[in-house]
XYZ file of C-alpha atoms in Angstrom:
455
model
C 102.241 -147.042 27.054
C 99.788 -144.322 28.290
C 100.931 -141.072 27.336
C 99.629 -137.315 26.865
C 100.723 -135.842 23.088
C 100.980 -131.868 23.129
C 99.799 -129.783 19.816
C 99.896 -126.923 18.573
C 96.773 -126.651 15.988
C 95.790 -123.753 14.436
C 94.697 -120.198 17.133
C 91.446 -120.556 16.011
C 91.098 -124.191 17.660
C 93.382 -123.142 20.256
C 91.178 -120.551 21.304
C 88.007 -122.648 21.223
C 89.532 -125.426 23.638
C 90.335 -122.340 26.289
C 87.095 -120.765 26.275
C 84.566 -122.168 28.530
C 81.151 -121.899 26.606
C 82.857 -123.588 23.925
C 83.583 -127.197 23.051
C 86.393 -128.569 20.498
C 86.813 -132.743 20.702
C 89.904 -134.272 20.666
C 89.283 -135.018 16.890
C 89.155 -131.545 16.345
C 92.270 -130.699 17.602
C 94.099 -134.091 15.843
C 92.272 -135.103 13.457
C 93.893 -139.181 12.834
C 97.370 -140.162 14.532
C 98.393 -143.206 12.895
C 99.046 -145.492 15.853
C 97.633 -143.812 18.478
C 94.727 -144.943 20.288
C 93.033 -141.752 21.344
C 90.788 -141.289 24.108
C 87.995 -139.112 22.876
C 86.252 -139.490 26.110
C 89.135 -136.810 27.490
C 88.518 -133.267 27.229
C 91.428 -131.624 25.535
C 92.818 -129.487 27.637
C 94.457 -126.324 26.884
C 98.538 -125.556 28.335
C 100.048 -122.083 28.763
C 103.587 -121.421 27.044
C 105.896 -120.615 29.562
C 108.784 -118.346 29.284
C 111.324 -116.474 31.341
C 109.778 -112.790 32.627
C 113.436 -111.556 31.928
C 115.677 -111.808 28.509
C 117.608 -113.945 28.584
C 116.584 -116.909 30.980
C 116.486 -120.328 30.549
C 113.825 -121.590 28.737
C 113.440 -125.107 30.641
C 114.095 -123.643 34.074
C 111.172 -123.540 36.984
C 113.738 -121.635 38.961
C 113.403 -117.872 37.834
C 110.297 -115.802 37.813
C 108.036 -117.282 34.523
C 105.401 -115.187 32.730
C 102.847 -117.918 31.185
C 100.685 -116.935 28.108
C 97.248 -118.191 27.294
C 97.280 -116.604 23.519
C 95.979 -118.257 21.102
C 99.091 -118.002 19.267
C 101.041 -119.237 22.148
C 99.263 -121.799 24.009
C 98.739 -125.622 23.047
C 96.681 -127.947 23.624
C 96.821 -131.743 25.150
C 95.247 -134.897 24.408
C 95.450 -138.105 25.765
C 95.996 -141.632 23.775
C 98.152 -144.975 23.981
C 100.795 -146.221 21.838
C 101.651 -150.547 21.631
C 104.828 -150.903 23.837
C 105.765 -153.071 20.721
C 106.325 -150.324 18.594
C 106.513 -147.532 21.189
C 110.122 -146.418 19.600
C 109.166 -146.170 16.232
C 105.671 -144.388 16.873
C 107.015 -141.789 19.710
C 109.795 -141.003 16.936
C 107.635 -140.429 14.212
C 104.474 -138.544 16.100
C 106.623 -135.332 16.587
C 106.530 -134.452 12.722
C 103.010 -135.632 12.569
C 101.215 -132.553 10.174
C 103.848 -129.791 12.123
C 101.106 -129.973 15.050
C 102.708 -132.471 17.070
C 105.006 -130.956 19.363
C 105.684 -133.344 22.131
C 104.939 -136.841 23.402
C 104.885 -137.236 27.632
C 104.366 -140.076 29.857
C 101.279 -140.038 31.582
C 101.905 -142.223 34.626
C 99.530 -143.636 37.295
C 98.788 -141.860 40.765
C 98.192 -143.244 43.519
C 97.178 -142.528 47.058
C 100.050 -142.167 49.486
C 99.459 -145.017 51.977
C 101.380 -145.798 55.048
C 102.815 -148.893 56.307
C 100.497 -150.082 58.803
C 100.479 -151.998 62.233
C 101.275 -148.512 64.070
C 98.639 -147.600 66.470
C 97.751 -143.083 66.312
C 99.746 -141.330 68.086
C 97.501 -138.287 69.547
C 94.451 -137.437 68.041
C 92.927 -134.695 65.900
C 92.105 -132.531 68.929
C 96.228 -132.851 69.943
C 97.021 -131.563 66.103
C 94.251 -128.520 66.871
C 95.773 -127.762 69.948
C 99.241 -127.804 68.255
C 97.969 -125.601 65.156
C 96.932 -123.247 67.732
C 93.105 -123.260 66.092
C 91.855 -121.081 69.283
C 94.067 -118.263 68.346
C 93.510 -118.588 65.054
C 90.000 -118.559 65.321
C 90.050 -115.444 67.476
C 91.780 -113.367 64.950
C 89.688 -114.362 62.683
C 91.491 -117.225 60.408
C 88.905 -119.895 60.313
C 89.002 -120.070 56.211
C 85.954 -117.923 55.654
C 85.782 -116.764 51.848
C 88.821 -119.474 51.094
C 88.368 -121.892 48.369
C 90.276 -124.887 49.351
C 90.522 -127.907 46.641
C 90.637 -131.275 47.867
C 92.151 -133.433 44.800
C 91.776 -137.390 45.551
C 89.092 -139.676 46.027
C 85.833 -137.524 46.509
C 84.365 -136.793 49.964
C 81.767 -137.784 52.060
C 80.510 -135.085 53.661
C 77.998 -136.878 56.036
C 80.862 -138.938 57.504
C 83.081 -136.494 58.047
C 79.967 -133.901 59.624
C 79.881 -137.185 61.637
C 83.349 -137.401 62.679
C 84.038 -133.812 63.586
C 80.449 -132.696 65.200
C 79.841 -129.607 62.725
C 79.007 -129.020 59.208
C 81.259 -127.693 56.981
C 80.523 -126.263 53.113
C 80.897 -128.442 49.973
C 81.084 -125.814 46.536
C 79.084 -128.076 44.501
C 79.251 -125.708 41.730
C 83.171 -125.351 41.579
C 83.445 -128.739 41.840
C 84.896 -130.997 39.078
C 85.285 -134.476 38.161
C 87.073 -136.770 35.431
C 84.812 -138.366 32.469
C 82.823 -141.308 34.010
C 83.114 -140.098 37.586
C 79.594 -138.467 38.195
C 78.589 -138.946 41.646
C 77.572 -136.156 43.516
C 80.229 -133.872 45.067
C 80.720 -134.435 48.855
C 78.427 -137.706 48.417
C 81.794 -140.038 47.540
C 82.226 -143.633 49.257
C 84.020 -142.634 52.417
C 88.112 -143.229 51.513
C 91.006 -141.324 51.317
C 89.566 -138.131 50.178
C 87.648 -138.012 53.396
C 90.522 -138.092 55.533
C 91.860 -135.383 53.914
C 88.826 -133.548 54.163
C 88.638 -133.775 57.763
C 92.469 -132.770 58.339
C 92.034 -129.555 56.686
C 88.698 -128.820 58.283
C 90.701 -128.734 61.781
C 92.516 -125.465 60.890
C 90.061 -124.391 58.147
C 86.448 -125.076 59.053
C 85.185 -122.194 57.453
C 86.297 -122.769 54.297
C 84.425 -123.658 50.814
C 85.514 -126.855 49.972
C 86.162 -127.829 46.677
C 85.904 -131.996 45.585
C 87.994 -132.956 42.854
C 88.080 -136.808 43.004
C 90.572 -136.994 40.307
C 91.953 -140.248 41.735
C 88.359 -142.011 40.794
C 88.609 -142.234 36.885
C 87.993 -145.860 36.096
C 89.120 -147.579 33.275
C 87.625 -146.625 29.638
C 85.519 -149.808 27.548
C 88.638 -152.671 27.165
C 91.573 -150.055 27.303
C 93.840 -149.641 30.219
C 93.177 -145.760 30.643
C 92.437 -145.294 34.116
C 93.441 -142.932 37.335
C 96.039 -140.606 35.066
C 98.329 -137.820 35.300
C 96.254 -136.395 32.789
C 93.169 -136.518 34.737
C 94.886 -133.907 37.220
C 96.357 -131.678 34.178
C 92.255 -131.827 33.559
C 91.331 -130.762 36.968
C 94.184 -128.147 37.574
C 92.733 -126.190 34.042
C 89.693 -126.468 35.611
C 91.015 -124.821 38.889
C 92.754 -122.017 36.915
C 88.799 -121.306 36.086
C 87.989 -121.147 39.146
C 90.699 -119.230 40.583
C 90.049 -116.115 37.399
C 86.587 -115.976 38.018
C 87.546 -114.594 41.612
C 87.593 -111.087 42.457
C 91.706 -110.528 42.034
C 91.913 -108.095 45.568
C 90.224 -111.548 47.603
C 91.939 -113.775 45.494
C 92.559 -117.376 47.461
C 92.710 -120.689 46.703
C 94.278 -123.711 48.283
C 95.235 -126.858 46.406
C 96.117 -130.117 48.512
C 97.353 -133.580 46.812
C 97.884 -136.374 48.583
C 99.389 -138.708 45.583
C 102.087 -138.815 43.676
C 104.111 -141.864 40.970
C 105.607 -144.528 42.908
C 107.721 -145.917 40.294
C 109.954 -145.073 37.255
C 108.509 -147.894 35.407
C 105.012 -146.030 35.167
C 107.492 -142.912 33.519
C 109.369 -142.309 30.311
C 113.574 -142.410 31.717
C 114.817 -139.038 32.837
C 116.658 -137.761 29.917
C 113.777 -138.359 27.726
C 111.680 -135.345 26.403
C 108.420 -136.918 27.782
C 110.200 -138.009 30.963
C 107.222 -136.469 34.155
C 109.255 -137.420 37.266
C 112.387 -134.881 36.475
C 111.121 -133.253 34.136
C 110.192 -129.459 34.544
C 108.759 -129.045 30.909
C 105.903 -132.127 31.060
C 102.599 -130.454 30.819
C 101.955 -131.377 34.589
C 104.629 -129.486 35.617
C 103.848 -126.236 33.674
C 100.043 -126.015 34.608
C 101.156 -126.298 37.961
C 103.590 -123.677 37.804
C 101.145 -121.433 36.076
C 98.441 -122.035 38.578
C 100.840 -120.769 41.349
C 101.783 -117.680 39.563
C 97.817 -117.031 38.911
C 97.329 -116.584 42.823
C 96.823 -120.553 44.592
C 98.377 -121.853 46.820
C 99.810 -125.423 45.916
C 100.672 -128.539 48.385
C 101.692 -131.993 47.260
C 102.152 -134.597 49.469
C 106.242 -135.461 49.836
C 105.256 -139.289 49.927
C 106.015 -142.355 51.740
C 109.437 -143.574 50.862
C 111.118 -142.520 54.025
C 114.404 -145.266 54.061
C 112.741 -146.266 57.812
C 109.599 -147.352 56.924
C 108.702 -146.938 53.214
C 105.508 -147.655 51.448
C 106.038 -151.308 49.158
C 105.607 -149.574 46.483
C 108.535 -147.191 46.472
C 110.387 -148.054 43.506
C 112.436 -144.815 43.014
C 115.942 -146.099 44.164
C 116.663 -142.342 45.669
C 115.590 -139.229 45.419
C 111.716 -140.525 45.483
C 110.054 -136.799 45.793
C 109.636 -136.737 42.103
C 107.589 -134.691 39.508
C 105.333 -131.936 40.803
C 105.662 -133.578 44.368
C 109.366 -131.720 44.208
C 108.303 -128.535 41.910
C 109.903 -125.439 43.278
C 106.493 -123.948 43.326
C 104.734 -126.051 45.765
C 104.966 -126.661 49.188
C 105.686 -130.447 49.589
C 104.897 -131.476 53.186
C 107.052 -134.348 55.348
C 104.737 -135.752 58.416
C 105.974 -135.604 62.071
C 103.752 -137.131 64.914
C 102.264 -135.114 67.117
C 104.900 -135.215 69.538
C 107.083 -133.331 66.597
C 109.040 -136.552 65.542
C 109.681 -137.257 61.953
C 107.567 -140.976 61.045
C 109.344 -142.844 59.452
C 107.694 -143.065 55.896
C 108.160 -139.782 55.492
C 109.791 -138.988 52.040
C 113.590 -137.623 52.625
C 115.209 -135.179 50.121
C 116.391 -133.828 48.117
C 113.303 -133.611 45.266
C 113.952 -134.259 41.530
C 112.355 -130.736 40.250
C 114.047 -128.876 43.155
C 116.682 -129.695 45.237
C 115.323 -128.401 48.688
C 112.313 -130.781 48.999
C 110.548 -131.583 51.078
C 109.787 -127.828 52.185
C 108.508 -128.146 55.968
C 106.337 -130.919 57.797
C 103.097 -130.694 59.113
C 101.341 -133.613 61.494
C 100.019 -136.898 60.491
C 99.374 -140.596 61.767
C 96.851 -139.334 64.796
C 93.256 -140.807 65.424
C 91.490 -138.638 63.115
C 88.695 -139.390 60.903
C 88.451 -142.910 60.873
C 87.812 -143.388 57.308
C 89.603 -146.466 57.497
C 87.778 -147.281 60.726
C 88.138 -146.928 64.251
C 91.508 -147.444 65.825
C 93.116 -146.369 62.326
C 95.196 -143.106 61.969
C 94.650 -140.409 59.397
C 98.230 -141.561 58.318
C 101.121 -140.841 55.824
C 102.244 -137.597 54.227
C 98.661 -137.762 52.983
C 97.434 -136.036 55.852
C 100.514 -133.967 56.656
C 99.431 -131.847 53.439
C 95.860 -131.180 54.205
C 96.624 -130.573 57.767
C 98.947 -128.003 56.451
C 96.591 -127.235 53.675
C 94.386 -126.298 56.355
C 96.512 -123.782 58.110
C 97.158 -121.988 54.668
C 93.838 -121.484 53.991
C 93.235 -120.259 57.691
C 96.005 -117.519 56.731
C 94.245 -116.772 53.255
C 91.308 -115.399 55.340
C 92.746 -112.296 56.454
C 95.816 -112.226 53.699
C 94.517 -113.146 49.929
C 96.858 -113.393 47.340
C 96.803 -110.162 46.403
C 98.126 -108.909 50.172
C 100.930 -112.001 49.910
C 101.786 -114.063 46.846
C 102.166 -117.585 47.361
C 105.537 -117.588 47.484
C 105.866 -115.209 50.136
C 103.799 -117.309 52.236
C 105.739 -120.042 51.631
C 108.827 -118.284 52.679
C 107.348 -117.237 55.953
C 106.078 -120.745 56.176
C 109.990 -121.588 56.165
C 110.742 -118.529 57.923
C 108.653 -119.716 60.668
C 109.009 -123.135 60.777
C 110.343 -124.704 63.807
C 113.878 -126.416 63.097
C 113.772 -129.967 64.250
C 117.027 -131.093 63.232
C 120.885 -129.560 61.936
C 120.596 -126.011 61.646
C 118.589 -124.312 58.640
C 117.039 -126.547 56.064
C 117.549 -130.612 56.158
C 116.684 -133.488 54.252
C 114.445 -134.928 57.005
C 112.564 -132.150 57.951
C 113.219 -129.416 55.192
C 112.267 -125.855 57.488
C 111.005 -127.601 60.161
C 107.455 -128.013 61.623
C 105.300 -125.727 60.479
C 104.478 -123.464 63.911
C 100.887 -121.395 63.933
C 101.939 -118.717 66.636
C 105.339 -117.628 65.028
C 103.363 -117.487 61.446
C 100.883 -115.344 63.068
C 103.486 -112.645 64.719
C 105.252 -113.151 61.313
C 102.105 -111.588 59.575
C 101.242 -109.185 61.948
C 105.129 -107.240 61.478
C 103.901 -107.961 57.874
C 101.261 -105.591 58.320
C 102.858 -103.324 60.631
C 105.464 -103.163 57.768
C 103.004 -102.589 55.496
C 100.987 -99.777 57.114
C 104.071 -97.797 57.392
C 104.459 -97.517 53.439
């Protein structure tokens, strides 16, 4: 079994994994695990400690405001290795006491792109989801994504197709880009795939934006190991985003995150209960870097996924409740798909979410003729373009309103403030807010500031 092992060496090592002009190896930080095979080829990566900002909270809860501490005397570090299933008791047993650095063994499952089922023609195309997003307006007053980092995290992009596809150029941040060990093709010069679509779905409400291409769903498999496309490749590239988000000016702080993928099965995962356990687990590494990237200032969206009962994807293997891990983490938004005529598809992921119980959070468009990087006649499809559509409209808002201005939770609330119900009253399985509605998020932000200038 693949799995990420959490240490705690000495602050001195500690400190030299954090700092970027430094370098410490994974045989720094572990020296020999006795039935582990380490992959030295993975950066270690270093994990804040979280904790509850007020005394007395619970120590394993995401739901309560968290302070997050990068101290050397505080913070750990992760590698990544694999331990025989035939001894895979016996080994994750012993590992904890391993030299009092050892502090905790997680699974670190597969990801995958969220796929839909197929054989559905589009319904609308790109230019109905612009109309809907209300891009005109948005343009006008200035929310076109200028200044916004926005992080695509999937399967690289080609720019040239997409420039194609949409008639304009758009910006690819070579230098903030980032990419697993092995991967090293150019940013924005990836084999047109997934990562393209979602590129062009956020470009609709963002074009102005700098986009950043993290292909983490490229890493290919290591010599004759199994390590491949890993949980711990995104643990890898959200550090790296936390980088990029500190070297920003804090008063125009803004970065978007969008993630179409998510684990498809509990047999990829340790069983819930476990300590290692990612899909309901709050404390798996995973799940605390992206709770302290939130808190730093980004904005987060995971794709809900495509195990709606209707229609799911084959690979569903969750037998309920299939918005799992950081898909269902109370501090991201996790986006359902509606067509463009505002009706739920029917792969869309139902609630509630594993981390959180209210998941998914609101629903943004999908399956429309798009960007044809599965060819002509195929729709940018699944909750995998729901997010970077909506990805797109939160980066449009970051133009005018960095984090500084509104946290990211507070834009999420208006998000769900403003959301148009589609279903029962208030917040439903189906739908969570509702669809996510442009025009009543803009008159939302403008009492905002109204508000505001009266302080």
């Amino acid at each position: 079994m693949r799995v990420l092992i959490q240490l705690r060496p000495s602050p001195d090592i500690v400190a030299a994994v954090a700092a970027p002009d430094l370098t410490a190896t994974t045989a720094d930080v572990t020296g020999e695990l006795p039935g582990v095979a380490l992959d030295h080829d993975y950066t270690p990566v270093p994990l804040p400690r979280a904790r509850p900002a007020v005394p007395g909270g619970d120590p394993l809860s995401l739901n309560q405001p968290l302070d997050f501490s990068m101290a050397p005397e505080e913070a750990s570090v992760l590698v990544r290795g694999e331990i025989s299933d035939d001894d895979r008791a016996a080994r994750m047993a012993l590992l904890p006491g391993r030299g009092g650095s050892v502090v905790g063994v997680y699974a670190d499952p597969v990801i995958e792109t969220s796929l839909t089922c197929g054989g559905t023609p589009p319904v609308g195309t790109w230019r109905d989801v612009e109309r809907l997003l209300a891009v005109p307006r948005l343009t006008a007053e200035g929310y076109d994504g200028t200044g916004v980092a926005l992080a695509i995290c999937d399967t690289g992009i080609n720019a040239a197709h997409v420039t194609r596809q949409m008639g304009r150029s758009f910006t690819i941040d070579a230098d903030r880009s980032w990419s697993p060990s092995g991967v090293s093709d150019t940013p924005g010069r990836y084999r047109v795939d997934h990562g393209s679509m979602c590129a062009f779905d956020a470009l609709i409400a963002a074009p102005k934006a700098s986009f950043i291409d993290i292909p983490v769903l490229l890493s290919r498999r290591q010599g004759d190991t199994v390590m491949d496309g890993l949980l711990s490749d995104a643990i890898a590239a959200f550090s790296h985003l936390r980088t990029v988000l500190d070297a920003q000016p804090a008063a125009s702080r803004a970065l978007v995150v969008s993630n179409s993928w998510g684990s498809f099965s509990p047999l990829w995962d340790m069983a819930p209960g476990q300590p290692g356990n990612y899909s309901d687990n709050p404390a798996h590494p995973f799940n605390i870097i992206v709770g302290s990237l939130e808190r730093a200032g980004a904005d987060i969206l995971f794709a809900a996924g495509n195990c709606g009962v209707e229609c799911k994807d084959r690979r569903c293997a969750f037998p309920a409740r299939p918005i799992v891990g950081a898909n269902s983490h109370p501090q991201v938004l996790s986006i359902g798909g509606v067509d463009t005529k505002g009706l739920r598809v029917g792969y869309s992921s139902q609630g509630p979410g594993r981390l959180t119980d209210r998941k998914p959070d609101i629903c943004s468009y999908t399956h429309f003729a798009g960007s044809k990087a599965f060819g002509p006649g195929t729709p940018d499809s699944g909750t995998s373009a729901a997010c970077p559509v909506a990805a797109g409209l939160v980066a449009a808002v970051r133009t005018r309103w960095p984090a500084s201005a509104i946290s990211p939770a507070q834009l999420r609330t208006l998000l769900y403030r403003t959301a148009t119900d589609r279903s029962t009253v208030g917040f439903d399985y189906d739908y969570g807010y509702g669809v996510a509605d442009p025009p009543a998020l803009l008159s939302a932000l403008e009492r905002h500031a109204d508000a505001t200038a009266k302080v």
